[in-house]
Coordinates of C-alpha atoms and ligand atoms in Angstrom, one line a residue:
M1 CA 0.1 -0.2 0.0
L2 CA 0.9 3.2 -0.9
Y3 CA 0.3 6.1 1.2
L4 CA 0.1 9.9 -0.7
H5 CA 0.5 12.5 1.3
F6 CA 1.2 16.6 0.1
G7 CA -1.4 18.5 3.1
D8 CA -3.4 19.2 0.2
E9 CA -6.9 17.8 -0.7
R10 CA -7.4 18.8 -4.3
E11 CA -3.4 18.1 -5.1
E12 CA -3.6 14.3 -3.6
G13 CA -6.9 14.3 -5.7
Y14 CA -5.2 15.1 -9.0
W15 CA -2.3 12.7 -8.3
L16 CA -4.4 9.9 -7.2
K17 CA -6.3 10.0 -10.2
C18 CA -2.7 9.7 -12.1
F19 CA -2.4 6.5 -10.2
K20 CA -5.5 5.2 -11.0
Q21 CA -4.8 5.7 -15.0
Q22 CA -1.4 4.1 -14.8
A23 CA -1.8 1.3 -12.5
P24 CA -5.4 0.7 -11.4
G25 CA -4.1 -2.1 -9.5
L26 CA -1.7 -0.4 -7.2
Q27 CA -3.5 0.4 -3.8
V28 CA -2.9 4.2 -3.2
V29 CA -4.5 5.9 0.0
T30 CA -4.3 9.5 1.4
A31 CA -5.7 10.9 5.1
K32 CA -9.0 11.1 4.3
D33 CA -9.0 7.3 3.9
K34 CA -9.0 4.8 6.7
L35 CA -6.5 2.8 7.0
A36 CA -4.3 0.9 9.4
P37 CA -1.2 2.6 9.5
E38 CA 0.9 -0.8 10.0
A39 CA -0.4 -1.5 6.3
V40 CA 1.7 1.4 4.9
K41 CA 4.6 0.0 3.3
W42 CA 5.7 3.0 0.9
V43 CA 4.7 6.6 1.1
G44 CA 4.6 9.4 -1.3
V45 CA 5.3 12.8 0.0
W46 CA 6.3 16.6 -0.3
N47 CA 7.2 18.2 2.6
P48 CA 5.5 16.7 5.5
K49 CA 5.1 17.7 9.0
P50 CA 7.5 17.0 11.8
N51 CA 6.9 12.9 12.8
F52 CA 5.0 12.2 10.1
F53 CA 6.8 9.0 9.6
K54 CA 6.7 7.6 12.9
A55 CA 3.1 6.5 12.3
F56 CA 3.9 4.5 10.1
P57 CA 6.0 0.9 11.6
N58 CA 5.9 -1.1 8.4
L59 CA 7.5 1.3 6.0
Q60 CA 9.9 0.4 3.5
G61 CA 10.7 3.1 1.7
V62 CA 10.0 6.8 0.7
F63 CA 9.3 8.4 -2.9
A64 CA 10.2 11.8 -2.8
L65 CA 7.7 13.4 -5.1
S66 CA 10.4 16.8 -5.9
A67 CA 13.9 16.6 -7.1
G68 CA 15.6 17.8 -4.2
V69 CA 15.5 16.0 -0.8
D70 CA 17.6 18.0 1.6
A71 CA 14.4 18.4 3.7
L72 CA 14.2 14.3 4.0
V73 CA 17.3 13.5 4.4
A74 CA 17.7 16.1 7.7
R75 CA 14.5 14.7 9.3
D76 CA 15.1 12.9 12.6
D77 CA 11.8 10.6 11.9
L78 CA 13.4 8.7 9.4
P79 CA 15.6 6.0 9.7
S80 CA 18.6 6.5 7.6
S81 CA 18.4 3.1 6.3
L82 CA 15.3 3.4 4.8
P83 CA 15.5 3.8 0.8
I84 CA 15.1 7.6 -0.5
M85 CA 13.6 7.9 -4.3
R86 CA 13.5 11.3 -5.6
L87 CA 12.5 12.1 -9.2
L88 CA 14.3 12.5 -12.0
D89 CA 13.3 15.4 -14.1
A90 CA 9.9 14.5 -14.2
G91 CA 9.3 17.7 -17.0
M92 CA 10.9 20.0 -14.8
A93 CA 14.6 20.4 -17.0
Q94 CA 12.7 21.9 -19.7
Q95 CA 10.9 24.2 -17.9
M96 CA 14.1 25.3 -15.8
I97 CA 15.5 25.6 -19.5
D98 CA 12.5 28.3 -20.2
Y99 CA 13.1 30.1 -16.9
L100 CA 16.8 30.5 -17.4
L101 CA 16.5 31.7 -21.1
W102 CA 14.1 34.3 -19.6
V103 CA 16.6 35.5 -17.4
A104 CA 19.3 35.2 -20.3
L105 CA 17.5 37.5 -22.6
T106 CA 16.7 39.8 -19.9
L107 CA 20.2 40.6 -19.0
Q108 CA 21.2 40.5 -22.8
G109 CA 18.3 43.1 -23.8
D110 CA 19.0 45.0 -20.3
F111 CA 15.0 44.4 -19.7
D112 CA 16.3 44.2 -15.7
L113 CA 17.7 48.2 -16.1
Y114 CA 14.5 49.2 -17.9
L115 CA 12.2 47.9 -15.0
Q116 CA 14.4 49.9 -12.6
R117 CA 14.2 52.8 -14.6
Q118 CA 10.6 52.7 -15.1
K119 CA 9.8 53.1 -11.9
Q120 CA 11.7 56.4 -11.7
K121 CA 10.1 57.2 -14.9
N122 CA 13.3 57.4 -16.4
W123 CA 13.4 57.1 -20.3
Q124 CA 16.8 56.2 -20.9
P125 CA 18.1 54.1 -23.5
E126 CA 21.2 52.3 -23.7
L127 CA 24.0 53.5 -25.8
S128 CA 23.7 50.2 -27.8
K129 CA 22.4 46.4 -27.9
N130 CA 24.8 44.0 -25.9
P131 CA 27.1 42.4 -28.7
T132 CA 27.7 39.0 -26.9
K133 CA 25.5 36.5 -24.6
P134 CA 26.4 36.2 -20.8
R135 CA 29.1 33.4 -20.5
V136 CA 27.1 30.5 -18.3
G137 CA 28.6 29.0 -15.1
I138 CA 25.9 26.1 -14.2
L139 CA 26.7 24.9 -10.6
G140 CA 25.6 21.3 -10.3
L141 CA 25.5 19.2 -13.7
G142 CA 23.3 16.6 -12.5
T143 CA 19.8 15.5 -14.3
L144 CA 18.2 18.9 -14.1
G145 CA 21.6 21.4 -14.7
I146 CA 23.1 18.7 -17.4
K147 CA 19.8 19.5 -19.5
V148 CA 20.0 23.1 -19.2
A149 CA 24.1 23.2 -19.9
Q150 CA 23.8 21.6 -23.1
K151 CA 20.7 23.7 -24.3
F152 CA 22.6 26.7 -23.4
S153 CA 25.5 25.3 -25.6
Q154 CA 23.2 24.6 -28.4
L155 CA 22.0 28.1 -28.5
G156 CA 25.4 29.2 -28.8
Y157 CA 26.2 30.3 -25.4
S158 CA 29.8 29.4 -23.6
V159 CA 29.0 27.0 -21.1
S160 CA 30.5 26.0 -18.1
G161 CA 29.7 23.0 -15.2
W162 CA 30.9 22.4 -12.0
K163 CA 30.2 18.9 -10.3
R164 CA 31.5 16.5 -8.1
T165 CA 32.7 14.2 -9.8
A166 CA 34.5 14.4 -13.7
A167 CA 32.6 13.7 -16.6
F168 CA 32.4 14.2 -20.2
V169 CA 29.6 16.5 -21.3
E170 CA 29.4 17.6 -25.0
G171 CA 29.5 21.5 -25.4
V172 CA 30.0 21.9 -22.0
E173 CA 33.6 22.8 -20.1
V174 CA 33.4 20.4 -17.0
L175 CA 34.8 21.6 -13.8
V176 CA 35.4 19.5 -10.9
G177 CA 37.3 20.5 -7.4
D178 CA 37.9 23.5 -5.5
E179 CA 40.1 24.9 -8.6
G180 CA 37.4 24.3 -10.9
F181 CA 34.9 26.0 -9.0
V182 CA 37.2 29.1 -8.9
N183 CA 38.0 28.8 -12.7
L184 CA 34.3 28.7 -13.2
L185 CA 33.4 31.4 -11.0
K186 CA 36.0 33.6 -12.5
K187 CA 34.6 33.3 -15.7
T188 CA 31.2 33.4 -15.3
D189 CA 28.5 36.3 -16.2
L190 CA 25.7 34.4 -15.3
L191 CA 26.2 32.4 -12.6
V192 CA 23.2 29.4 -11.7
N193 CA 22.4 27.2 -9.0
L194 CA 21.4 24.1 -9.6
L195 CA 23.4 22.2 -7.1
P196 CA 21.7 20.0 -4.1
N197 CA 21.6 21.5 -0.4
T198 CA 24.2 19.4 1.4
A199 CA 26.7 19.8 4.0
A200 CA 29.3 20.7 1.4
T201 CA 27.4 23.2 -0.3
N202 CA 25.0 24.9 2.0
K203 CA 26.1 28.6 2.2
I204 CA 27.9 27.9 -1.1
L205 CA 26.9 31.4 -2.5
N206 CA 28.8 33.7 0.1
K207 CA 30.6 36.7 -0.3
A208 CA 34.3 35.4 -0.4
N209 CA 32.9 32.8 -3.3
L210 CA 30.5 35.3 -5.0
E211 CA 32.9 38.4 -5.1
K212 CA 35.1 35.7 -7.5
L213 CA 32.8 36.4 -10.4
P214 CA 33.3 39.3 -12.7
Q215 CA 32.2 42.9 -11.9
G216 CA 28.8 43.4 -13.3
A217 CA 27.5 39.4 -13.4
S218 CA 24.6 37.8 -12.0
L219 CA 23.3 35.2 -10.3
V220 CA 20.3 32.7 -10.6
N221 CA 19.4 30.8 -7.4
I222 CA 17.3 27.9 -8.3
G223 CA 18.9 25.1 -6.0
R224 CA 17.7 25.6 -2.4
G225 CA 17.9 29.0 -0.1
Q226 CA 20.2 27.3 2.5
Q227 CA 22.7 28.1 -0.3
L228 CA 22.8 31.4 -0.9
V229 CA 24.2 34.1 2.3
D230 CA 21.7 36.5 2.0
K231 CA 23.6 39.6 3.7
D232 CA 26.4 38.8 1.6
L233 CA 24.2 38.8 -2.0
I234 CA 22.7 42.1 -1.1
S235 CA 25.9 43.9 -0.1
L236 CA 27.5 42.6 -3.5
L237 CA 24.3 44.0 -5.5
D238 CA 24.4 47.4 -3.6
T239 CA 28.1 47.7 -4.4
Q240 CA 27.3 46.9 -8.0
H241 CA 29.6 43.6 -8.2
L242 CA 26.8 42.3 -9.3
R243 CA 24.1 43.4 -11.3
L244 CA 21.0 41.2 -11.0
A245 CA 20.0 38.5 -8.5
V246 CA 17.3 35.9 -9.9
L247 CA 16.0 34.2 -6.8
D248 CA 13.1 31.3 -6.9
V249 CA 14.0 29.9 -3.5
F250 CA 14.3 30.7 -0.4
S251 CA 16.1 29.7 3.4
T252 CA 12.5 30.2 4.5
E253 CA 9.7 30.2 2.4
P254 CA 7.2 31.9 1.7
L255 CA 9.5 34.9 1.7
P256 CA 8.7 36.5 5.2
E257 CA 7.0 39.9 4.6
N258 CA 10.0 41.9 5.8
H259 CA 13.0 40.3 4.4
P260 CA 14.8 43.0 2.2
F261 CA 14.9 41.2 -1.0
W262 CA 11.6 42.2 -1.6
A263 CA 12.2 45.5 -2.1
H264 CA 15.8 45.6 -3.7
S265 CA 15.8 47.0 -7.4
Q266 CA 18.3 44.4 -8.3
V267 CA 16.4 41.1 -6.8
I268 CA 13.8 39.5 -8.9
I269 CA 11.6 37.2 -6.6
T270 CA 9.8 33.9 -8.0
P271 CA 7.9 31.4 -5.8
H272 CA 10.1 28.6 -6.3
I273 CA 7.9 27.9 -9.4
A274 CA 11.4 27.5 -11.4
A275 CA 9.9 23.9 -12.2
Y276 CA 6.5 21.9 -11.1
T277 CA 6.5 18.5 -11.1
L278 CA 4.3 17.0 -13.6
P279 CA 2.4 14.3 -11.9
E280 CA 1.5 12.1 -14.9
L281 CA 5.4 11.6 -15.3
A282 CA 6.2 11.7 -11.6
V283 CA 3.3 8.6 -11.2
E284 CA 5.5 6.9 -13.9
Q285 CA 8.6 6.5 -12.0
V286 CA 7.2 5.7 -8.3
V287 CA 4.8 3.3 -10.5
N288 CA 7.9 1.9 -12.4
N289 CA 10.1 1.8 -9.5
L290 CA 7.6 0.1 -7.1
K291 CA 7.8 -2.8 -9.9
R292 CA 11.4 -2.6 -9.7
L293 CA 11.6 -2.9 -6.0
A294 CA 9.2 -6.1 -6.3
K295 CA 11.4 -7.3 -8.8
G296 CA 14.4 -6.9 -6.2
E297 CA 16.1 -4.5 -8.5
K298 CA 17.3 -1.7 -7.3
P299 CA 15.3 2.0 -8.3
T300 CA 16.1 5.1 -9.8
G301 CA 16.7 8.1 -8.5
L302 CA 18.3 6.3 -5.1
V303 CA 19.4 8.7 -2.6
D304 CA 23.1 8.5 -1.4
S305 CA 22.5 9.3 2.5
T306 CA 25.8 9.9 3.3
L307 CA 26.6 12.3 0.4
G308 CA 22.7 13.7 1.2
Y309 CA 21.6 13.9 -2.6
Ligands
LIG401 P1 21.1 15.9 -9.1 O1 20.7 15.1 -7.7 O2 20.9 14.9 -10.3 O3 22.4 16.7 -9.4 C1 22.9 17.3 -8.8 C2 24.7 17.7 -9.3 O4 25.1 18.7 -8.2 C3 25.3 16.4 -9.4 O5 26.3 17.0 -11.0 C4 26.7 16.4 -8.7 O6 27.7 16.2 -8.8 C5 26.4 18.3 -7.7 N1 27.1 18.1 -6.5 C6 26.3 17.9 -5.7 N2 27.1 18.0 -4.4 C7 28.3 18.6 -5.2 C8 29.4 19.4 -4.6 N3 30.0 18.8 -3.0 N4 30.4 19.9 -5.2 C9 29.8 19.4 -6.6 N5 29.2 19.6 -7.1 C10 28.1 19.0 -6.1 O7 19.7 16.8 -8.9 P2 19.0 17.4 -9.8 O8 20.0 18.0 -11.0 O9 18.1 16.6 -10.2 O10 18.1 18.9 -9.1 C11 19.1 19.9 -8.4 C12 18.7 20.6 -7.5 O11 17.8 21.4 -8.0 C13 17.5 19.5 -6.3 O12 18.4 18.9 -5.4 C14 16.8 21.0 -5.8 O13 17.4 21.8 -4.7 C15 16.7 22.0 -6.9 N6 15.4 22.2 -7.4 C16 14.8 23.1 -7.5 C17 13.6 23.5 -7.9 C18 13.1 24.8 -8.1 O14 12.1 25.0 -9.0 N7 13.6 25.6 -7.7 C19 12.4 22.2 -8.9 C20 13.6 21.1 -9.0 C21 15.3 20.6 -7.9 P3 28.0 14.7 -9.7 O15 27.1 14.5 -10.9 O16 29.3 14.9 -9.8 O17 27.1 13.8 -8.7
LIG402 C1 12.1 20.6 -5.3 C2 10.9 20.6 -6.3 O1 12.9 20.1 -5.1 O2 10.1 21.3 -6.5 O3 12.1 22.0 -5.5 O4 11.0 19.1 -7.1

């Protein structure tokens, strides 16, 4: 039996419909159903409340209905021996590409500057159009980062990416290690964070690192808010070392009303929408993984609890 939990009945209803269509024989329940918690073997979740997992004594594994699993890995009600399986892409890579193209085109067309000038009723064109595309640096060349990197490379951008382990990615300069990280920062005009939040990447977007970017570079954070030191970013924007920050994720979500990002003219805020999970594709992955597990095979998207992603 799979227990599905979003904490939102409408959303759960839609996912239940997808499960019914794709796996009519699979028993999927939600909080609305009368269930014996002992019967639940698997749960599919997004952001459950503290102690949620303690209710299920016979749990065999958790399906994260998201790409990021930092919040699950950090919980104290889940034994680290319990497998966590996360979503791989599930429609998100193309949405990330669209989001990042919007940012790149904003910079190329100086539209961020015109939005600021509009607020001041200031009719001031730049002297000319930017002759070159920004050099793109992507932190995290995983399931999502690699697809973003390749698309930008195909579109004629110069793209570097940073990952933990070395790899060949056609059209993309792949960098690893501390030296690779600094090299990437030094030649990046548009820095994209797509790293998972782990002990090794928490607060990685700090002053010492961000000031290695060339003067006038911009940042997009679509990884996790905990990876950014907010006050360091603000100080680098205020001194004009950085031009623009486009932020989709925050250490506290929703972003509190009194946070200085809201009113900052060089910050664009989106409410954790860079990419939505597409339920049809996500359900397909969960169903296939349940089949794999039943046959004793390794599931896809299995999280390495020691690495935290
Ligand atoms: P993956 O786990 O597939 O990729 C992670 C990448 O980061 C890998 O390339 C990995 O390297 C690299 N990495 C991890 N740790 C380090 C490190 N210490 N140093 C250098 N590189 C490192 O994740 P996804 O691509 O699926 O997702 C990335 C993140 O995007 C998620 O964790 C989530 O936080 C965020 N996200 C945000 C969304 C939004 O709407 N804003 C939606 C979906 C995801 P290697 O390849 O060597 O293992
Ligand atoms: C995420 C997601 O990890 O939405 O942010 O999948």
